[in-house]
Short mmCIF file of C-alpha atoms and ligand atoms in Angstrom, two decimals:
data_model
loop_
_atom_site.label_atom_id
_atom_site.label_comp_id
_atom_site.label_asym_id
_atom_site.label_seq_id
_atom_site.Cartn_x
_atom_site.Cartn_y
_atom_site.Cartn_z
CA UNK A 1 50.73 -57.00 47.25
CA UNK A 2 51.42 -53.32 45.69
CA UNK A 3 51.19 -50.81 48.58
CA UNK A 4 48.58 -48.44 48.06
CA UNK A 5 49.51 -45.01 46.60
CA UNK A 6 49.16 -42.73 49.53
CA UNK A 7 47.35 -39.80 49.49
CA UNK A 8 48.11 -36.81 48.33
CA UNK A 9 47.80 -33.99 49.72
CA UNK A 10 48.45 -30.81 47.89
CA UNK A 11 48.52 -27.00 48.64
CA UNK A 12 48.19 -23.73 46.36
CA UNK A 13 48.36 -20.07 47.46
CA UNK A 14 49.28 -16.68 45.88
CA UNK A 15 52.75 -15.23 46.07
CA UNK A 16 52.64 -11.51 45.57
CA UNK A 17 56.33 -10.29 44.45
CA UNK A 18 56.14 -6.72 45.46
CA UNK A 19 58.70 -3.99 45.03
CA UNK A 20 60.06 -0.52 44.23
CA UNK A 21 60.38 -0.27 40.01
CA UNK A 22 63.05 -1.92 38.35
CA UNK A 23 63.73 -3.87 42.07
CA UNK A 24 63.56 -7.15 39.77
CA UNK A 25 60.08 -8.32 40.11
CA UNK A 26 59.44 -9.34 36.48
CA UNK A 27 62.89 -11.32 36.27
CA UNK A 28 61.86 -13.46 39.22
CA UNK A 29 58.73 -13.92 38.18
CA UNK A 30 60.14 -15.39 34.84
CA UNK A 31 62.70 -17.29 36.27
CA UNK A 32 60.13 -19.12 38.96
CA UNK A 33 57.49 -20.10 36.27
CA UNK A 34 60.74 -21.17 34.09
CA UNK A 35 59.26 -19.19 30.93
CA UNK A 36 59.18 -15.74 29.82
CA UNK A 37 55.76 -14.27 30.57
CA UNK A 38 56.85 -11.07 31.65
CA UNK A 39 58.90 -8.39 29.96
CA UNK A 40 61.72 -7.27 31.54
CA UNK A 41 64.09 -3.45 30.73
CA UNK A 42 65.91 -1.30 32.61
CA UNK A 43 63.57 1.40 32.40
CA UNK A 44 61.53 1.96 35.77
CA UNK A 45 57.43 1.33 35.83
CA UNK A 46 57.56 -1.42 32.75
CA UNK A 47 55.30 -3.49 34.82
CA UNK A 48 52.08 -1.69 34.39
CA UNK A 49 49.17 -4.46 35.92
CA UNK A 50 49.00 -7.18 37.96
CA UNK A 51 50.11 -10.25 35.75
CA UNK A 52 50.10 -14.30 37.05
CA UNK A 53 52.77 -16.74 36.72
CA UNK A 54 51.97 -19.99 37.45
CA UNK A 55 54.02 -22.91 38.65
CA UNK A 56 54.64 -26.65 40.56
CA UNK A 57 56.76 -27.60 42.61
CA UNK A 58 56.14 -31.12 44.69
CA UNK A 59 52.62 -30.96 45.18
CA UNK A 60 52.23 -27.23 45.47
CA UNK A 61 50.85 -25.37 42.73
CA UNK A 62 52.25 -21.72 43.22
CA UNK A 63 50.42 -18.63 41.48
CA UNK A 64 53.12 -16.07 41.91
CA UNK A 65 51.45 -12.35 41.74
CA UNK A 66 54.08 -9.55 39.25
CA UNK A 67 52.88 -6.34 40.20
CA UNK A 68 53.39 -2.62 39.32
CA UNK A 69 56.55 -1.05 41.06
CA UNK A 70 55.57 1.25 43.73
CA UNK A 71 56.19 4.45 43.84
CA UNK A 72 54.40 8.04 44.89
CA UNK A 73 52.08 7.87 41.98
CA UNK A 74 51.21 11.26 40.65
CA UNK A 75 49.32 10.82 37.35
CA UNK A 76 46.30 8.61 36.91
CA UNK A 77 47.73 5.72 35.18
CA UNK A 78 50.49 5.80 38.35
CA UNK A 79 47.43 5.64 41.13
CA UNK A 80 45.87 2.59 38.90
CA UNK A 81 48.93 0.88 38.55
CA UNK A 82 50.39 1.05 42.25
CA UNK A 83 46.68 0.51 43.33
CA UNK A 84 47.14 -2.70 41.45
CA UNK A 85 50.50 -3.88 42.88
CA UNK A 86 48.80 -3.59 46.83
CA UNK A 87 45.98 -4.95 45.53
CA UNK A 88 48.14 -8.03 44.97
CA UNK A 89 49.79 -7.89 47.47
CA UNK A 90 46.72 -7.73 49.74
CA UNK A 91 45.01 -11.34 47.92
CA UNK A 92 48.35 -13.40 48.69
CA UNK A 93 49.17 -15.90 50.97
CA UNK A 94 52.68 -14.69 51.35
CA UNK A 95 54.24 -11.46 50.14
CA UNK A 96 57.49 -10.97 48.82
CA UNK A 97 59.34 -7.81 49.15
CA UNK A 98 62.08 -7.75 46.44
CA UNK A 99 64.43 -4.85 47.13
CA UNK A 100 67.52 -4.17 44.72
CA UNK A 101 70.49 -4.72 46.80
CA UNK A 102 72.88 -2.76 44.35
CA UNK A 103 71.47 0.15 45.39
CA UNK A 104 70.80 2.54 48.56
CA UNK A 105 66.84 2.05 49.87
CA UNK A 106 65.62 4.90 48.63
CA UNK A 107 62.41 6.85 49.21
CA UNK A 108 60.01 4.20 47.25
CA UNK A 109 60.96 1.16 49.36
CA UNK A 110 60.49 3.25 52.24
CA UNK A 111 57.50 4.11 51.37
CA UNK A 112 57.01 0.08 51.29
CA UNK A 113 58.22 -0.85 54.34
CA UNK A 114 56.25 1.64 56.18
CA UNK A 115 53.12 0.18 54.65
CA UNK A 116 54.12 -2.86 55.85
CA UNK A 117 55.13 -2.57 59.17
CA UNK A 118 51.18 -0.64 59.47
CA UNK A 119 49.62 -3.66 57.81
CA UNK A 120 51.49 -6.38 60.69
CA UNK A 121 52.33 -9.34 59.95
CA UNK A 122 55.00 -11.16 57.88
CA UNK A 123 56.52 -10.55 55.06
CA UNK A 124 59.13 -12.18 53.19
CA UNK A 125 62.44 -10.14 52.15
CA UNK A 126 64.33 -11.38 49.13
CA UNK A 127 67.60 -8.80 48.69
CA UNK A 128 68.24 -8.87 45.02
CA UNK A 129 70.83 -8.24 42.32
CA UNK A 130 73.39 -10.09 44.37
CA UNK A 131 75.23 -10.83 41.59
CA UNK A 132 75.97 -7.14 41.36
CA UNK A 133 77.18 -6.91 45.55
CA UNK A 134 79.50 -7.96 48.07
CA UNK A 135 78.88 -10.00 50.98
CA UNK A 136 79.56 -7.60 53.37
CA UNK A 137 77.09 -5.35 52.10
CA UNK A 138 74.65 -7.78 51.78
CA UNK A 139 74.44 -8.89 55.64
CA UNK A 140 74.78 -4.68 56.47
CA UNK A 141 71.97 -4.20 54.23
CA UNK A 142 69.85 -7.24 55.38
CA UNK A 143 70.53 -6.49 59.09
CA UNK A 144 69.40 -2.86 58.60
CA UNK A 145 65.86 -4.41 57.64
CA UNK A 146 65.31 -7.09 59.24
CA UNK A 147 66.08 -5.14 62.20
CA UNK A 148 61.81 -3.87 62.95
CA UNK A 149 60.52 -7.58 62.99
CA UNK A 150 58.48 -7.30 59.68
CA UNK A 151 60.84 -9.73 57.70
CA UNK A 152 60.98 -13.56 58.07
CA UNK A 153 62.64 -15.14 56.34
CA UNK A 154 65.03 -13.18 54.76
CA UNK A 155 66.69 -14.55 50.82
CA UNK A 156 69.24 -13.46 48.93
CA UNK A 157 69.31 -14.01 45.22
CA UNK A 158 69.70 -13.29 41.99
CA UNK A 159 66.74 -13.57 39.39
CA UNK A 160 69.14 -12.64 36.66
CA UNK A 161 71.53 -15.59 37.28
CA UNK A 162 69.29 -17.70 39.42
CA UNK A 163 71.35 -17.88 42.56
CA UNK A 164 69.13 -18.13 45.93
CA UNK A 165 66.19 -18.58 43.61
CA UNK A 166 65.82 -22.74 44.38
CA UNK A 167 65.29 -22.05 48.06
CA UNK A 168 62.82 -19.71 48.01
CA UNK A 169 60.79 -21.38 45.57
CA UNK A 170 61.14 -24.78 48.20
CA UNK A 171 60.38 -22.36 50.99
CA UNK A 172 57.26 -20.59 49.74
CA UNK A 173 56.18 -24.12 48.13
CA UNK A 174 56.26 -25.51 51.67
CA UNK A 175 54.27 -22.28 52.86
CA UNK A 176 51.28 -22.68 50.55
CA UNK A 177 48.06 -23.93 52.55
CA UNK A 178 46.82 -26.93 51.80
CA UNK A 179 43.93 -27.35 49.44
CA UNK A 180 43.39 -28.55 45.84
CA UNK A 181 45.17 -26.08 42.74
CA UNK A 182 43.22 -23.21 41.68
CA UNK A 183 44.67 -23.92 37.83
CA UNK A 184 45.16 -26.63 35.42
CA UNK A 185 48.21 -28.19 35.45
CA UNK A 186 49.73 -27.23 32.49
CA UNK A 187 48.81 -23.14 32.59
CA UNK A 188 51.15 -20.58 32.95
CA UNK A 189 49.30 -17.29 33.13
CA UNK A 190 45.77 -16.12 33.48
CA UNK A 191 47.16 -13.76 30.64
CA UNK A 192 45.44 -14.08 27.00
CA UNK A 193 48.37 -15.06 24.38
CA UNK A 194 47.00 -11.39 22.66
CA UNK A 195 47.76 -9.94 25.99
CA UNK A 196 51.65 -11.40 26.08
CA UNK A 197 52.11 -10.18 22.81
CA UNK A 198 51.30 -7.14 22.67
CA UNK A 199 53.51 -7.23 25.54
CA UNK A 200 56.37 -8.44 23.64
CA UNK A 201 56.19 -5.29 21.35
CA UNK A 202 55.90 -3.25 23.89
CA UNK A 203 58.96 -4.88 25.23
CA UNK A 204 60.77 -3.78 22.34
CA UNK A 205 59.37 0.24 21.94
CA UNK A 206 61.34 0.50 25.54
CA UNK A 207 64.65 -0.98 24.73
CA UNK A 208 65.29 0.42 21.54
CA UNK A 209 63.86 3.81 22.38
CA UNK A 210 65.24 4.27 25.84
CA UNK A 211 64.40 7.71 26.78
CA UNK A 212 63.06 9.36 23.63
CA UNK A 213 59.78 8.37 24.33
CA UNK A 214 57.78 8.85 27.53
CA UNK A 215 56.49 5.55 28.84
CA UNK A 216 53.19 6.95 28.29
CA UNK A 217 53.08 4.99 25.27
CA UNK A 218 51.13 1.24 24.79
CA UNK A 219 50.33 -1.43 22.67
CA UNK A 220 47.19 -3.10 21.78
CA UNK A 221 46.72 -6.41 20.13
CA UNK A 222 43.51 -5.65 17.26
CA UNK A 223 43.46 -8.43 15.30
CA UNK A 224 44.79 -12.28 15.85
CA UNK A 225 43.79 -14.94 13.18
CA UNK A 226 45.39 -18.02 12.02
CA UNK A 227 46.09 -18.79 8.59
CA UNK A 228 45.22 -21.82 7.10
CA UNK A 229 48.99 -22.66 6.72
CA UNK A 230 49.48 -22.63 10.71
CA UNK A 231 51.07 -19.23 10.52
CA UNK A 232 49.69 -16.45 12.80
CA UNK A 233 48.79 -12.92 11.85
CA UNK A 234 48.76 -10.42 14.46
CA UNK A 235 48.11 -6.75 13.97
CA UNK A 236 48.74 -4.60 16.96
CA UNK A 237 48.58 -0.73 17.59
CA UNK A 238 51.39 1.48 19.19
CA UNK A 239 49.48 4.64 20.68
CA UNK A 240 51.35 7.55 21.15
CA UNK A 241 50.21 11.28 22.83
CA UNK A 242 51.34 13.33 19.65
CA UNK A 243 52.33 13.30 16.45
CA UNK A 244 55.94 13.87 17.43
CA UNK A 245 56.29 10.66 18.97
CA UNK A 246 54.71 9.08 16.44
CA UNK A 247 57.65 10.23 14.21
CA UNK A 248 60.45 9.20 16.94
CA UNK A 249 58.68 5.41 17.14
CA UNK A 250 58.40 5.03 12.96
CA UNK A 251 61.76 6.80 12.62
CA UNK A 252 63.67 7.59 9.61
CA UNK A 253 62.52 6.14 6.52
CA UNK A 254 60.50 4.04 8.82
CA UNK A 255 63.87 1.78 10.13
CA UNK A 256 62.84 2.15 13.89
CA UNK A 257 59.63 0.67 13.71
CA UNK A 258 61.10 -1.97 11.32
CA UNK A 259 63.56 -3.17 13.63
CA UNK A 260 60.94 -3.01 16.59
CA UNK A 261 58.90 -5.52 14.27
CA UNK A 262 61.58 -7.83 13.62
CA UNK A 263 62.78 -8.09 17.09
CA UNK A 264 59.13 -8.44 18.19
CA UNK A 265 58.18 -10.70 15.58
CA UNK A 266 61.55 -13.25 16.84
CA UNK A 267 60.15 -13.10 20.31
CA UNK A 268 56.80 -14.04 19.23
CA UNK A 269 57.38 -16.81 17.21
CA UNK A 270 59.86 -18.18 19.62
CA UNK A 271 56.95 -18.14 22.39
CA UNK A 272 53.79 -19.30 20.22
CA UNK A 273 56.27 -21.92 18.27
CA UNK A 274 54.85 -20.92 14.81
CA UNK A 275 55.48 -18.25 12.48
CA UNK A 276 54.06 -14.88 12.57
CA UNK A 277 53.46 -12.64 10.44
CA UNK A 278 53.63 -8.96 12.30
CA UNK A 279 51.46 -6.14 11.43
CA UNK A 280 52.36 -2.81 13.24
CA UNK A 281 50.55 0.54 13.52
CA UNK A 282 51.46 3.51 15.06
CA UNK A 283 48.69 6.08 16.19
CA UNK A 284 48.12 9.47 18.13
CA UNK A 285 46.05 9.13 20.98
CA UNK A 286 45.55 12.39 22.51
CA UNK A 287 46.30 11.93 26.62
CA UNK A 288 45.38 8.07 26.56
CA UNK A 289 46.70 7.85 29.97
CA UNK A 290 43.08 9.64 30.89
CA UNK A 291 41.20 7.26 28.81
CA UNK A 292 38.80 4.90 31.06
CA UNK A 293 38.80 1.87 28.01
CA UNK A 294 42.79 2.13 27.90
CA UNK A 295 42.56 1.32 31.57
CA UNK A 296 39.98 -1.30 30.96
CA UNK A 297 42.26 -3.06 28.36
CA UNK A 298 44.96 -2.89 30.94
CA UNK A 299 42.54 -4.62 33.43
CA UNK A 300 43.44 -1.51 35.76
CA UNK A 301 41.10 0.79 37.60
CA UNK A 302 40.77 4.02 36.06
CA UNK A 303 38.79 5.06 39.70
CA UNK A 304 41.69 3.90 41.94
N1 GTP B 1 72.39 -7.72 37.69
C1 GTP B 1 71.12 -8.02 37.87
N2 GTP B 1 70.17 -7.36 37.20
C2 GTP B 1 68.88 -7.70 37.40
C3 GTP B 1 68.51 -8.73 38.29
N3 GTP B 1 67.15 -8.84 38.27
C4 GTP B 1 66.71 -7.90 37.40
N4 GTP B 1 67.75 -7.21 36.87
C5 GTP B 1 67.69 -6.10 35.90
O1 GTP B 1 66.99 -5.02 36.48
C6 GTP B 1 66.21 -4.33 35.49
C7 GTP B 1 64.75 -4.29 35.94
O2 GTP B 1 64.23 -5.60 35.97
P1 GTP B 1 62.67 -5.90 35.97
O3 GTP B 1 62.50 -7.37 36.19
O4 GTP B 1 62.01 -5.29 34.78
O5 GTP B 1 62.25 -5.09 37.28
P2 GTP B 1 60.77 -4.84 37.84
O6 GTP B 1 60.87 -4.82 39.32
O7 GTP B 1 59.80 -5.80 37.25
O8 GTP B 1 60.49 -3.37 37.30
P3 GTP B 1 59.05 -2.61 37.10
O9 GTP B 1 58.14 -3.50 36.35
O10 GTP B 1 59.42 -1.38 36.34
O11 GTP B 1 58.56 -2.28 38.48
C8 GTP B 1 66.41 -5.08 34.20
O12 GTP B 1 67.41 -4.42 33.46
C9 GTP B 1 66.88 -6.46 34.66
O13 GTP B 1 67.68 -7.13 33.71
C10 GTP B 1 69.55 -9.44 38.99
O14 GTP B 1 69.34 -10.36 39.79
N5 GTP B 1 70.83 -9.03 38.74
MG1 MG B 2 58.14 -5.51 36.15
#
């Protein structure tokens, strides 16, 4: 007689990967859900709202939580967007403090730690970047904050290479409570696709116009419609505070904004599996960072 299949018993949670910008929260994020969702430069404050990746492993079903770097926010957008990352951090089952391990803690993960240490209770540590440290280092730097209590366990990985990244996915899977998964199997984001692509674009204004351009610039997704040959056609919007920047983002004889389209237009069809046909626009926005329906697109809070 065929044994009966035993029950299962699954688990789900949120993982909030929290951090100081550009600690490597958005390339861990990608690498645990296995897919780009996220988009990744070496600019600080990319991330700019709280963004889900979803993934299994065994029978846990693991919504991992990419947040804003924190930092002292000073503007508006900064408050909404650092609001956002505790925000996350405050929903999750676990939290993971990612901390770049290439560097000296400086005054933002401080600022972290503190905040922490106040709120009690455990936290996980993940030192990052290890690709990019010695050993030695690593335990100095891994004694030094472990030392208070607030971290157990402590990882050490890479999210660029993928070292360390196995066990901490097995070790958060087995920390997830039990109970029945939040999502369906097969999604990877609460994120519309609109969302993720306007994303993409946005991706590309930072890495091809490094520091040119204040990151006070964004993209919006206006129009999405399929054509009746399968191909997509997405129009998006790339607002800019003045007219100056509009210039720097077109560029001459328009071959910046060109090769932002190209490179945005690979990514996309790459992702969606389909080809695309991509309409940019670049516009002034006078101060959008002070605009409540900018924040609203975001899914920020312009009050925070
Ligand atoms: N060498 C190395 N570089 C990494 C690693 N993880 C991330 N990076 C790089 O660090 C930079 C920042 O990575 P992100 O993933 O955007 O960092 P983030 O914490 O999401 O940054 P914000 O969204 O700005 O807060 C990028 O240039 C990454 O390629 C790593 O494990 N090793
Ligand atoms: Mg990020």
């Amino acid at each position: 007689m065929a044994e009966a299949a035993a029950p299962l018993e699954t688990r789900c949670g949120y993982v909030a990967l929290i951090g100081a910008p550009n600690a490597g929260k958005s390339t861990l994020l990608n690498r645990l859900v296995g897919r780009k969702l996220a988009i990744v430069t070496p600019k600080a404050q990319t991330t700019r709202s709280r963004l889900l990746g979803i993934a299994i492993e065994g029978e846990a079903q693991l919504v991992y939580v990419d947040t804003p770097g924190i930092f002292a926010p000073r503007r508006r957008l900064d408050r909404a967007m650092v609001a956002a990352a505790w925000a996350g951090a405050d929903d999750a089952d676990e939290t993971v403090l990612l901390v770049d391990a290439a560097r000296q803690i400086g005054p933002d993960t401080r600022r972290i730690l503190d905040r922490l240490a106040a709120r009690g209770g455990k936290s996980i540590l993940a030192l990052n970047k290890i690709d990019l440290v010695r050993r030695d280092r690593l335990l100095g730097l891994a004694a030094d904050l472990a030392k208070d209590g607030t971290f157990e366990p402590v990882f050490m990985i890479s999210g660029l290479s993928g070292d360390g990244v196995e066990d901490l996915k097995r070790y958060l899977a087995a920390a997830m409570p039990p109970g029945p998964w939040l999502f369906p199997e097969d999604q990877l984001s609460d994120a519309p696709e609109r969302l993720i692509a306007a994303e993409v674009t946005r991706e590309q204004v930072f890495l091809q116009l490094h520091d040119e351009l204040p990151y006070a610039s964004t993209v919006e997704t206006e129009n999405w419609r399929e054509r009746p040959d399968g191909s997509l056609r997405i129009e998006q919007v790339i607002y800019v505070e003045r007219p100056s920047q509009r210039a720097i983002v077109l560029g001459d004889r328009g071959q910046r904004i060109k090769s932002i389209g190209a490179r945005a237009r690979a990514e996309l069809e790459a992702m969606l599996e389909r080809r695309v046909h991509l309409f940019l626009f670049v516009k002034v926005r006078g101060d959008w960072g002070e605009d409540r329906e900018r924040f609203a697109a975001l899914g920020l809070d312009y009050n925070a």
